[in-house]
Each structure stands twice: as C-alpha cells, then as structure tokens.
Short mmCIF file of C-alpha atoms in Angstrom, two decimals:
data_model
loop_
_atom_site.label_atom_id
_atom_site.label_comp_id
_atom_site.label_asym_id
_atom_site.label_seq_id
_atom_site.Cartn_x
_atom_site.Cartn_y
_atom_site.Cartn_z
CA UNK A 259 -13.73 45.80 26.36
CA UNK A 260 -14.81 43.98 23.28
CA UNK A 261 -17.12 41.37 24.33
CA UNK A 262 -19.49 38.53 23.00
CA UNK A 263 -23.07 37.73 25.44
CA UNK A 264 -25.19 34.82 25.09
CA UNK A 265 -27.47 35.19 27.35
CA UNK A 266 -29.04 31.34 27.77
CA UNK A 267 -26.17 28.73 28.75
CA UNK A 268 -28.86 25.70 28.80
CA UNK A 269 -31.75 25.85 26.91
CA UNK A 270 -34.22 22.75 26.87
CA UNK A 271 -37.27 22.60 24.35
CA UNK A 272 -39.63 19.93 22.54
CA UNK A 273 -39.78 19.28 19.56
CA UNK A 274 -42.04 21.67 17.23
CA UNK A 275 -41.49 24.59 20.28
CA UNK A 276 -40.48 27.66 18.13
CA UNK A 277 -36.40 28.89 18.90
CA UNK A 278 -35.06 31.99 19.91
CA UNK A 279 -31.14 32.82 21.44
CA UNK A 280 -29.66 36.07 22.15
CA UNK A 281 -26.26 37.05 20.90
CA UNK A 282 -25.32 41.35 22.08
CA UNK A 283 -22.00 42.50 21.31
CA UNK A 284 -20.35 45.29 22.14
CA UNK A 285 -17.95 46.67 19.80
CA UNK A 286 -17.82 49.80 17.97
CA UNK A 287 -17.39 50.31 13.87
CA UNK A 288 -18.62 47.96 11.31
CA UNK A 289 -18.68 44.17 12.33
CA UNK A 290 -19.03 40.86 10.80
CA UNK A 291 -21.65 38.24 12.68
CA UNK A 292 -21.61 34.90 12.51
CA UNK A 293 -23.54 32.18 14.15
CA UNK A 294 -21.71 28.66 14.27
CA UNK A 295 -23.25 25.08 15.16
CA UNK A 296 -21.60 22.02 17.48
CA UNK A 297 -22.91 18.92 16.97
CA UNK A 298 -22.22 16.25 19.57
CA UNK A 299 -18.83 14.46 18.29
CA UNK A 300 -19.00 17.17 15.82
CA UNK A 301 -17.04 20.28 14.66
CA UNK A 302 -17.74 23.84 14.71
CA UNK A 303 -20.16 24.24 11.31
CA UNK A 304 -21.31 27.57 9.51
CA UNK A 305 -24.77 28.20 11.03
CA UNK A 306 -25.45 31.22 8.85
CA UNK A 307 -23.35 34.80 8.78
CA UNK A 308 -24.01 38.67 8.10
CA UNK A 309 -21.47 40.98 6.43
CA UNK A 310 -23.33 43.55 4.69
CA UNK A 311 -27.08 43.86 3.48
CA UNK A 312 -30.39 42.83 4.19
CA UNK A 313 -30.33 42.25 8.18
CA UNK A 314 -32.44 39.26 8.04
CA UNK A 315 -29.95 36.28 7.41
CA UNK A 316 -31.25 33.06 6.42
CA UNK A 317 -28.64 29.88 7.03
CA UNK A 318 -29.17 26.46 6.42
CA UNK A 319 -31.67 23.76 8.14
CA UNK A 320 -34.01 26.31 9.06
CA UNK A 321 -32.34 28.70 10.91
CA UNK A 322 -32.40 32.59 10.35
CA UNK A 323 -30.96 35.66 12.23
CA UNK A 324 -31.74 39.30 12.48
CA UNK A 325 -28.74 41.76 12.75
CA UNK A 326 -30.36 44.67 15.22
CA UNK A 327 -28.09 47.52 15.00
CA UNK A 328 -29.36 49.27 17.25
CA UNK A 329 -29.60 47.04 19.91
CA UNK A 330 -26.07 45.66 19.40
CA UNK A 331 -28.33 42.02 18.70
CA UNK A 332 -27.90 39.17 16.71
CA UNK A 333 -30.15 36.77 17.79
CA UNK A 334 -31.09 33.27 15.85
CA UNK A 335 -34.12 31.80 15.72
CA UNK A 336 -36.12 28.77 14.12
CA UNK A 337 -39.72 28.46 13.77
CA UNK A 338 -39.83 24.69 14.67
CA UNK A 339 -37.03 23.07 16.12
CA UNK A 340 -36.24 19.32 15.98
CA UNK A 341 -34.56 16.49 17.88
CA UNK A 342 -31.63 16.60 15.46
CA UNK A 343 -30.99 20.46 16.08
CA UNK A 344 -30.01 18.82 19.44
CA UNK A 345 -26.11 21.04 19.84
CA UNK A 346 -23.84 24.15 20.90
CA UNK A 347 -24.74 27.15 19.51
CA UNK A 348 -21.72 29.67 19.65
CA UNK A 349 -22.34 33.39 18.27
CA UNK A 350 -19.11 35.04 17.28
CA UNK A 351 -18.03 38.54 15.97
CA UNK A 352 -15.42 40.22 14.20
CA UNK A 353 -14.37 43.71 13.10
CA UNK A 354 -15.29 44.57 9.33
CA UNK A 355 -11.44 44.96 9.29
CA UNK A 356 -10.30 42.37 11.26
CA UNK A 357 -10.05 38.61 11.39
CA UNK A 358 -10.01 37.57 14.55
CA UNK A 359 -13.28 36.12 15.96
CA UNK A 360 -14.40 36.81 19.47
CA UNK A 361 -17.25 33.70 20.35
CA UNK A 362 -19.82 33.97 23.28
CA UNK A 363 -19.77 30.86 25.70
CA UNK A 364 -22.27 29.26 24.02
CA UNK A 365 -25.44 27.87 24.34
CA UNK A 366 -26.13 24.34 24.66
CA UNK A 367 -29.78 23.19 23.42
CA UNK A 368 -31.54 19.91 24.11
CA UNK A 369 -34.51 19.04 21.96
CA UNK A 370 -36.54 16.06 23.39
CA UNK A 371 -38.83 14.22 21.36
CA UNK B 267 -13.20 18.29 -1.03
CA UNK B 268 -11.77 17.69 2.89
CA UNK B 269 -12.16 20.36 5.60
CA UNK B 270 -9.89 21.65 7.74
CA UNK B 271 -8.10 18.24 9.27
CA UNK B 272 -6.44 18.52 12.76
CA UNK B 273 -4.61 15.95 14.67
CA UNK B 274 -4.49 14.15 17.05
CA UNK B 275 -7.70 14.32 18.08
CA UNK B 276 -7.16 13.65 21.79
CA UNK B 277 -3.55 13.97 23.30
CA UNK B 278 -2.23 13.29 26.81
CA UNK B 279 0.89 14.72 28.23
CA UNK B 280 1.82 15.10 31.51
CA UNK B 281 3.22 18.09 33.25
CA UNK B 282 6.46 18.83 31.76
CA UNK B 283 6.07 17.62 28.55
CA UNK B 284 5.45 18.86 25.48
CA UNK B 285 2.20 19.42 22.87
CA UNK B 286 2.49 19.16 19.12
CA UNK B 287 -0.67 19.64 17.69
CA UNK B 288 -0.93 20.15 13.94
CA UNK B 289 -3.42 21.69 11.57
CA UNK B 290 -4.05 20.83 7.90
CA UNK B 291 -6.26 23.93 6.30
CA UNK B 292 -8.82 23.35 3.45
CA UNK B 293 -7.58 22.56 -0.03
CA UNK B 294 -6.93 25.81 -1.44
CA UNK B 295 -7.03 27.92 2.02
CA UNK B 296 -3.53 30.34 3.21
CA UNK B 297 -4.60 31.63 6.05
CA UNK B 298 -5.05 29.59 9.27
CA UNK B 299 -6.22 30.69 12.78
CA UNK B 300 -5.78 28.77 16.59
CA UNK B 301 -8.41 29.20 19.01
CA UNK B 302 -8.30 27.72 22.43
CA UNK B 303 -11.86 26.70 24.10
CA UNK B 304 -11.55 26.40 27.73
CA UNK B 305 -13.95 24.20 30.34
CA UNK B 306 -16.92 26.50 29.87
CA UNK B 307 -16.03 28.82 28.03
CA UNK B 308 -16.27 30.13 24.43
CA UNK B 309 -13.31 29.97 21.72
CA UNK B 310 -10.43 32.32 22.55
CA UNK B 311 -8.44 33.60 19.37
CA UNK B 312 -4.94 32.87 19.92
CA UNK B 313 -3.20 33.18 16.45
CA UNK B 314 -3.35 34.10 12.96
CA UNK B 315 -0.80 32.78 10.17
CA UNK B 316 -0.52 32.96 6.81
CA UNK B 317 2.41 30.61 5.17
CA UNK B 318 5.93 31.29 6.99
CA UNK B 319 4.30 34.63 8.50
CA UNK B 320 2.84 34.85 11.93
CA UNK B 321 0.26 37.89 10.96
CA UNK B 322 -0.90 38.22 14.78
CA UNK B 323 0.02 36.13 18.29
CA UNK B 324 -1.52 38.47 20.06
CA UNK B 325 -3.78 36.04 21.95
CA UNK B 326 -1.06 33.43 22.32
CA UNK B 327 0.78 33.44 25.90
CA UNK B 328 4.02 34.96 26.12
CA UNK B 329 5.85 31.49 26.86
CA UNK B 330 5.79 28.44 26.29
CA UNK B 331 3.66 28.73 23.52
CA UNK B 332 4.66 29.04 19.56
CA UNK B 333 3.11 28.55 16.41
CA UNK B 334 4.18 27.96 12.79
CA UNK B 335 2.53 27.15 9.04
CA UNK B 336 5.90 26.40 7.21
CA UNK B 337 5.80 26.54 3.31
CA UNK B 338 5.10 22.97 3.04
CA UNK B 339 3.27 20.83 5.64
CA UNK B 340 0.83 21.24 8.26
CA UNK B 341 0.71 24.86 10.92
CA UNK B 342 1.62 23.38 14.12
CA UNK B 343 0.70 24.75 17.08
CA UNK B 344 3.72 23.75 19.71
CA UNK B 345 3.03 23.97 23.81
CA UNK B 346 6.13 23.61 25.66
CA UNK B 347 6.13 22.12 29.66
CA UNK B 348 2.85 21.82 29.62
CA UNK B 349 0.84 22.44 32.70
CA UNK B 350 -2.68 21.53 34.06
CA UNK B 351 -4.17 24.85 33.02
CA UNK B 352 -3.46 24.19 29.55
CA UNK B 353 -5.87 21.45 29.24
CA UNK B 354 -8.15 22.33 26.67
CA UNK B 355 -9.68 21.63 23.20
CA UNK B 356 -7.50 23.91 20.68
CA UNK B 357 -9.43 24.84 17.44
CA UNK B 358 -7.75 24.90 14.36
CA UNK B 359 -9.25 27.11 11.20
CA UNK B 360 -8.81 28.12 7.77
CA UNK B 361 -9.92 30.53 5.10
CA UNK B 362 -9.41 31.25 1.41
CA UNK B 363 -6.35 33.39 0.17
CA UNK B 364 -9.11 36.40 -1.12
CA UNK B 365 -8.37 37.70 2.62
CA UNK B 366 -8.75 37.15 6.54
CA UNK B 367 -13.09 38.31 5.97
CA UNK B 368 -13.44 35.13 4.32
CA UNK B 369 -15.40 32.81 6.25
CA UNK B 370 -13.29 31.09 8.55
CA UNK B 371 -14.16 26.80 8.32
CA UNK B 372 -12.70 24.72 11.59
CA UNK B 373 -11.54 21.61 11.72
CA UNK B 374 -12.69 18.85 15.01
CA UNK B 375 -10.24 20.25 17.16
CA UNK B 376 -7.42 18.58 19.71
CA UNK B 377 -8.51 17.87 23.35
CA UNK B 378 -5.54 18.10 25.24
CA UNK B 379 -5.47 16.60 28.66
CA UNK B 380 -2.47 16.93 31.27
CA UNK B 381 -2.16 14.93 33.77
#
C-alpha cells in the first residue's frame, strides 16, 4: 500500500540546534514531494516541493530538502532553527500523474528560546 | 490576491444533523480538492473537483457524504446525519487550471465538532 512515514511525531530543540525530519515513501513510478508548514492558528503553507531536477530543494525561511531516490527519502532540514519555526511539519506525496496527495502524520516541533 | 477561503471556521452539529462546509478556491484556480485530518493523524484525500465535474470521490465515504463546485459559487462539501466519528478538521484546496500537478494552496480549514 501507498504510504507516507514521518518518523519523529514530537520533536523539541533550542534555538540555533541544527534540524533534520525524515519523510520515506513508498510508492512506485515517478512522484512529486512536497513538504508543507502549520503554524499555530495557521494554515497548511508551501514549505518547499520537488518535481523534477536537481534533488536538493531549497524552500523559503531557511529550509531545504534532499530527494534520495534510492532510499525512498525526503527529508528537510535547516541549519539553525528558530523560535518562530515553532509548527507542524507534514510531508506529502503524489504520483507524477496524479493529484491526489497522500500526507504523513506529521511532525510537531517546539523551538524554545 | 486572497487564498483559498473556507468557512465556517468551526461548526457544531449534533448527531443527526447536517454539515455544510464551503470552499472558495484562489482567484484564478478550477480545480479544488477536500482532505479530511483526523485526531492524530495526517490529511486524508477525499475528493477532487473541477467546476460541475466530480474528477475523483474515491476517498469520500460511500454515504452520507457528497460534494459539489457548481459553475458559480463556492464547492461545498455536504455531510449528512452526522455522527461522532466525523469530527474532524476538513481541508479545503485549490490549484491553477494548467492541471491537477500544480501546486495545490489550502485554505484554514473547518473544525467540525459533533456533539
């Protein structure tokens, strides 16, 4: 079955501490990866996204991802995180030829000061 | 330029009754999705529309549930005799009319609550 795995439900870190969460999928073909932001209060927003190209995504507010093909990864990362990054973190993935998104369960991240 | 608009924004009902949630897609967007995010978990596709077509319900529940994006006006997203397992926040999104790989932009979402 087609299925979406974030591996860290809570994650807590200081500000400064250096970011990493997993996102595997596992889905054969071509797919389209996506990493979305929740704010507290907030809706879903456009982390970053990879189609095509250059497996190294960068998105916006310091975030990047690296599509690992082999390993079926998409994991995002930020050197230096910050009180404000303070949100849900939902991966999601779609077939090159579909539409449909299929999201992970999120992560939730706390940033204290 | 506004985003994807949805509302209510919180709506009670209690068992029996029924859910009219509606969806307003970006300024310029003909395709709109519903996703339904249960306690816990992540977003669960439910239905894809483009206007007065239903492309795919395949994630929608076989009753009680329907869905619509008439010609003019807002996609609704209709519950019927709602129950307590239907309480949930329900994701409306949109994306542009160059096709369904578009980016897809969501709006805040409807908590729905039955009582």
């Amino acid at each position: 079955a087609q299925s979406v795995s974030q591996h860290n439900h809570h994650v807590i870190l200081s500000e400064a501490a250096s970011l990493e969460l997993g996102c595997n999928y596992s889905y054969g073909g071509t797919v389209n990866l996506f990493w979305y932001v929740q704010y507290p209060g907030q809706h879903l927003q456009l982390l970053l996204k990879y189609f095509s190209g250059d497996p190294l995504v960068k998105g916006i507010k310091g975030f990047e991802a690296e599509f690992i093909k082999s390993k079926f990864s998409f994991n995002l990362r930020k050197p230096s995180v910050q009180w404000s990054d303070t949100a849900e973190y939902f991966c999601a993935v779609n077939r090159n030829s579909g539409y449909a998104l299929n999201f992970g369960k999120g992560t939730s991240l706390l940033v204290t000061p | 330029n506004a985003g994807v608009m949805q509302n209510p924004r919180h709506l009670v009902r209690r068992r029996g009754q029924e859910a009219r949630l509606r969806c307003s897609p970006m300024k310029g967007h003909s395709h709109v999705y519903w996703y339904r995010q249960l306690p816990e978990e992540g977003l669960k596709f439910m239905v894809y529309l483009q206007k007065e077509n239903i492309i795919d319900e395949s994630g929608m529940p076989k009753e009680r549930f329907s869905a619509e994006f008439p010609k003019e006006g807002p996609s609704i997203l209709r519950i019927q005799q709602v129950v307590r397992g239907d309480s949930a926040a329900y994701f409306c999104a949109s994306s542009p009319p160059s096709g369904p790989q578009e980016t897809q932009y969501f709006g805040p979402g409807t908590r729905l609550l039955v009582l």
